[in-house]
GROMACS .gro file of C-alpha atoms in nm:
model
  228
    1UNK     CA    1  -9.477  14.848  11.739
    2UNK     CA    2  -9.744  14.584  11.775
    3UNK     CA    3  -9.930  14.555  12.105
    4UNK     CA    4  -9.749  14.230  12.182
    5UNK     CA    5  -9.415  14.403  12.126
    6UNK     CA    6  -9.522  14.690  12.352
    7UNK     CA    7  -9.624  14.453  12.632
    8UNK     CA    8  -9.299  14.257  12.605
    9UNK     CA    9  -9.101  14.581  12.622
   10UNK     CA   10  -9.294  14.696  12.930
   11UNK     CA   11  -9.236  14.362  13.101
   12UNK     CA   12  -8.861  14.398  13.043
   13UNK     CA   13  -8.873  14.749  13.198
   14UNK     CA   14  -9.091  14.661  13.497
   15UNK     CA   15  -8.805  14.594  13.738
   16UNK     CA   16  -8.634  14.918  13.634
   17UNK     CA   17  -8.954  15.110  13.711
   18UNK     CA   18  -8.988  14.944  14.051
   19UNK     CA   19  -8.627  15.032  14.135
   20UNK     CA   20  -8.700  15.394  14.045
   21UNK     CA   21  -9.007  15.391  14.272
   22UNK     CA   22  -8.806  15.237  14.556
   23UNK     CA   23  -8.524  15.490  14.526
   24UNK     CA   24  -8.767  15.781  14.482
   25UNK     CA   25  -9.067  15.697  14.703
   26UNK     CA   26  -9.186  16.058  14.717
   27UNK     CA   27  -9.137  16.121  14.349
   28UNK     CA   28  -9.435  16.267  14.164
   29UNK     CA   29  -9.582  16.123  13.845
   30UNK     CA   30  -9.420  16.394  13.637
   31UNK     CA   31  -9.077  16.275  13.752
   32UNK     CA   32  -9.170  15.918  13.663
   33UNK     CA   33  -9.274  16.029  13.315
   34UNK     CA   34  -8.941  16.200  13.255
   35UNK     CA   35  -8.760  15.888  13.376
   36UNK     CA   36  -8.965  15.667  13.143
   37UNK     CA   37  -8.923  15.903  12.847
   38UNK     CA   38  -8.545  15.905  12.894
   39UNK     CA   39  -8.507  15.530  12.950
   40UNK     CA   40  -8.668  15.363  12.653
   41UNK     CA   41  -9.038  15.324  12.735
   42UNK     CA   42  -9.228  15.267  12.408
   43UNK     CA   43  -9.357  15.573  12.224
   44UNK     CA   44  -9.614  15.502  11.951
   45UNK     CA   45  -9.885  15.674  11.749
   46UNK     CA   46 -10.146  15.397  11.776
   47UNK     CA   47 -10.239  15.116  12.010
   48UNK     CA   48 -10.428  14.811  11.885
   49UNK     CA   49 -10.671  14.638  12.122
   50UNK     CA   50 -10.913  14.350  12.063
   51UNK     CA   51 -11.199  14.603  12.044
   52UNK     CA   52 -11.048  14.887  11.840
   53UNK     CA   53 -10.750  15.113  11.776
   54UNK     CA   54 -10.658  15.400  12.006
   55UNK     CA   55 -10.499  15.718  11.869
   56UNK     CA   56 -10.448  16.078  11.983
   57UNK     CA   57 -10.534  16.333  11.712
   58UNK     CA   58 -10.492  16.705  11.659
   59UNK     CA   59 -10.754  16.928  11.493
   60UNK     CA   60 -10.630  16.819  11.148
   61UNK     CA   61 -10.648  16.448  11.243
   62UNK     CA   62 -10.270  16.412  11.256
   63UNK     CA   63 -10.158  16.142  11.500
   64UNK     CA   64  -9.981  16.261  11.814
   65UNK     CA   65  -9.722  16.021  11.965
   66UNK     CA   66  -9.774  15.894  12.318
   67UNK     CA   67  -9.572  15.697  12.571
   68UNK     CA   68  -9.710  15.366  12.700
   69UNK     CA   69  -9.643  15.233  13.051
   70UNK     CA   70  -9.806  14.994  13.293
   71UNK     CA   71 -10.096  15.128  13.498
   72UNK     CA   72 -10.010  15.194  13.864
   73UNK     CA   73 -10.223  14.907  13.997
   74UNK     CA   74 -10.071  14.661  13.751
   75UNK     CA   75  -9.712  14.747  13.844
   76UNK     CA   76  -9.799  14.782  14.215
   77UNK     CA   77 -10.062  14.512  14.289
   78UNK     CA   78 -10.265  14.565  14.608
   79UNK     CA   79 -10.172  14.344  14.903
   80UNK     CA   80 -10.423  14.144  15.109
   81UNK     CA   81 -10.359  14.371  15.406
   82UNK     CA   82 -10.470  14.669  15.196
   83UNK     CA   83 -10.825  14.540  15.225
   84UNK     CA   84 -10.893  14.516  14.853
   85UNK     CA   85 -11.177  14.304  14.719
   86UNK     CA   86 -11.037  13.954  14.658
   87UNK     CA   87 -11.250  13.907  14.347
   88UNK     CA   88 -11.111  14.231  14.205
   89UNK     CA   89 -10.761  14.096  14.269
   90UNK     CA   90 -10.850  13.793  14.055
   91UNK     CA   91 -10.939  14.029  13.772
   92UNK     CA   92 -10.606  14.207  13.809
   93UNK     CA   93 -10.428  13.872  13.792
   94UNK     CA   94 -10.603  13.784  13.466
   95UNK     CA   95 -10.613  14.117  13.283
   96UNK     CA   96 -10.470  14.112  12.929
   97UNK     CA   97 -10.335  14.468  12.950
   98UNK     CA   98 -10.366  14.753  13.199
   99UNK     CA   99 -10.181  15.055  13.064
  100UNK     CA  100 -10.128  15.426  13.115
  101UNK     CA  101 -10.109  15.643  12.805
  102UNK     CA  102  -9.896  15.957  12.850
  103UNK     CA  103  -9.913  16.239  12.597
  104UNK     CA  104  -9.601  16.458  12.610
  105UNK     CA  105  -9.713  16.822  12.635
  106UNK     CA  106  -9.410  16.919  12.426
  107UNK     CA  107  -9.611  16.780  12.133
  108UNK     CA  108  -9.921  16.986  12.221
  109UNK     CA  109 -10.021  17.350  12.180
  110UNK     CA  110 -10.188  17.546  12.457
  111UNK     CA  111 -10.561  17.621  12.410
  112UNK     CA  112 -10.597  17.383  12.115
  113UNK     CA  113 -10.847  17.097  12.107
  114UNK     CA  114 -10.710  16.742  12.087
  115UNK     CA  115 -10.894  16.415  12.065
  116UNK     CA  116 -10.837  16.072  12.208
  117UNK     CA  117 -11.003  15.857  11.943
  118UNK     CA  118 -11.113  15.495  11.962
  119UNK     CA  119 -11.217  15.311  11.646
  120UNK     CA  120 -11.491  15.052  11.604
  121UNK     CA  121 -11.814  15.049  11.801
  122UNK     CA  122 -11.903  15.343  12.023
  123UNK     CA  123 -11.786  15.355  12.383
  124UNK     CA  124 -12.044  15.335  12.661
  125UNK     CA  125 -12.048  15.561  12.966
  126UNK     CA  126 -11.969  15.346  13.269
  127UNK     CA  127 -11.908  15.538  13.590
  128UNK     CA  128 -11.768  15.862  13.723
  129UNK     CA  129 -11.639  16.030  14.035
  130UNK     CA  130 -11.445  16.346  14.108
  131UNK     CA  131 -11.128  16.203  13.955
  132UNK     CA  132 -11.228  16.039  13.627
  133UNK     CA  133 -11.501  15.935  13.390
  134UNK     CA  134 -11.488  15.577  13.268
  135UNK     CA  135 -11.602  15.437  12.935
  136UNK     CA  136 -11.637  15.070  12.845
  137UNK     CA  137 -11.679  14.853  12.539
  138UNK     CA  138 -11.779  14.489  12.534
  139UNK     CA  139 -11.796  14.191  12.301
  140UNK     CA  140 -11.909  13.835  12.370
  141UNK     CA  141 -11.581  13.752  12.543
  142UNK     CA  142 -11.392  14.081  12.595
  143UNK     CA  143 -11.431  14.385  12.819
  144UNK     CA  144 -11.238  14.709  12.768
  145UNK     CA  145 -11.231  15.024  12.983
  146UNK     CA  146 -11.086  15.372  12.920
  147UNK     CA  147 -11.074  15.657  13.169
  148UNK     CA  148 -11.114  16.026  13.090
  149UNK     CA  149 -10.918  16.225  13.347
  150UNK     CA  150 -11.099  16.523  13.494
  151UNK     CA  151 -10.907  16.819  13.632
  152UNK     CA  152 -11.146  16.889  13.921
  153UNK     CA  153 -11.511  16.901  14.030
  154UNK     CA  154 -11.576  17.218  13.831
  155UNK     CA  155 -11.521  17.045  13.499
  156UNK     CA  156 -11.894  17.014  13.426
  157UNK     CA  157 -11.930  17.393  13.449
  158UNK     CA  158 -11.700  17.446  13.154
  159UNK     CA  159 -11.846  17.426  12.803
  160UNK     CA  160 -11.597  17.377  12.523
  161UNK     CA  161 -11.783  17.604  12.282
  162UNK     CA  162 -11.787  17.890  12.532
  163UNK     CA  163 -11.415  17.850  12.595
  164UNK     CA  164 -11.341  17.872  12.224
  165UNK     CA  165 -11.577  18.168  12.170
  166UNK     CA  166 -11.416  18.358  12.457
  167UNK     CA  167 -11.066  18.270  12.336
  168UNK     CA  168 -11.026  18.077  12.660
  169UNK     CA  169 -11.091  18.384  12.872
  170UNK     CA  170 -11.331  18.214  13.114
  171UNK     CA  171 -11.360  18.244  13.493
  172UNK     CA  172 -11.354  17.865  13.539
  173UNK     CA  173 -11.076  17.811  13.288
  174UNK     CA  174 -10.873  18.081  13.459
  175UNK     CA  175 -10.849  17.882  13.778
  176UNK     CA  176 -10.523  17.702  13.840
  177UNK     CA  177 -10.589  17.402  13.616
  178UNK     CA  178 -10.358  17.220  13.378
  179UNK     CA  179 -10.618  17.091  13.136
  180UNK     CA  180 -10.987  17.019  13.083
  181UNK     CA  181 -11.157  16.723  12.916
  182UNK     CA  182 -11.490  16.684  12.739
  183UNK     CA  183 -11.702  16.400  12.606
  184UNK     CA  184 -11.691  16.359  12.229
  185UNK     CA  185 -12.038  16.384  12.075
  186UNK     CA  186 -11.991  16.065  11.877
  187UNK     CA  187 -11.875  15.866  12.185
  188UNK     CA  188 -11.561  15.744  12.010
  189UNK     CA  189 -11.334  15.896  12.273
  190UNK     CA  190 -11.297  16.235  12.441
  191UNK     CA  191 -11.157  16.583  12.379
  192UNK     CA  192 -10.896  16.764  12.587
  193UNK     CA  193 -10.732  17.107  12.599
  194UNK     CA  194 -10.422  17.204  12.794
  195UNK     CA  195 -10.389  17.543  12.961
  196UNK     CA  196 -10.015  17.536  13.017
  197UNK     CA  197  -9.712  17.308  13.011
  198UNK     CA  198  -9.624  17.311  13.380
  199UNK     CA  199  -9.665  16.931  13.393
  200UNK     CA  200  -9.486  16.721  13.130
  201UNK     CA  201  -9.771  16.490  13.029
  202UNK     CA  202 -10.145  16.430  13.015
  203UNK     CA  203 -10.222  16.077  13.136
  204UNK     CA  204 -10.512  15.838  13.102
  205UNK     CA  205 -10.561  15.465  13.147
  206UNK     CA  206 -10.687  15.179  12.934
  207UNK     CA  207 -10.738  14.811  13.018
  208UNK     CA  208 -10.889  14.507  12.851
  209UNK     CA  209 -10.930  14.138  12.919
  210UNK     CA  210 -11.103  13.817  12.820
  211UNK     CA  211 -11.387  13.761  13.065
  212UNK     CA  212 -11.340  13.381  13.070
  213UNK     CA  213 -11.455  13.206  13.385
  214UNK     CA  214 -11.464  13.528  13.587
  215UNK     CA  215 -11.771  13.658  13.409
  216UNK     CA  216 -11.837  13.988  13.234
  217UNK     CA  217 -12.000  14.166  13.530
  218UNK     CA  218 -11.706  14.111  13.765
  219UNK     CA  219 -11.452  14.212  13.502
  220UNK     CA  220 -11.654  14.525  13.418
  221UNK     CA  221 -11.683  14.624  13.785
  222UNK     CA  222 -11.316  14.567  13.859
  223UNK     CA  223 -11.175  14.744  13.555
  224UNK     CA  224 -11.391  15.052  13.604
  225UNK     CA  225 -11.286  15.055  13.973
  226UNK     CA  226 -10.913  15.038  13.896
  227UNK     CA  227 -10.934  15.305  13.626
  228UNK     CA  228 -11.121  15.563  13.834
   0.00000   0.00000   0.00000
């Protein structure tokens, strides 16, 4: 599917997703994933953006399929009474795409290294907190942001090489975590490893937009905020 076809499909499914949220207000994200997987959300092996192609690869560079849905903030825009920055709301109103990529763990093996890969120019480190690391890429008129989900605050204590050398017998890895993520040395994405398949998917977000009259700095600030 082309990106335009994906976005049109998501738009046609938006009301169905909102009805699910309304009927299941306490439902967790894993339940939403199963609902989307069973009700026709697009599943692809590549996603084209104005600044490069996104794929998920195994150790042999085979493409892993992933489900595409709207990001939470795009499908549930903040209200004025929520106290959100009004300028950030303008960015949300003008974003070209704000998506969540969901990799089905049924297609993954435990304790094997996978790669989210982004073609073209290298990504730049943007911002981080205890929940995610954000990367950006810019051109003269476009800004793109990708988040790297982090399992918890101990992520920086885990070194991928030591995990592999110890056959994943590591005191930090042995905590109750679903997965860990790592920066890729070439800055064309990130690496991730799942510990178990208790949750049905590994999720991360991507967004891009034309900066237009809003200006690059505002778009950059807003996208990195929404994705972390």
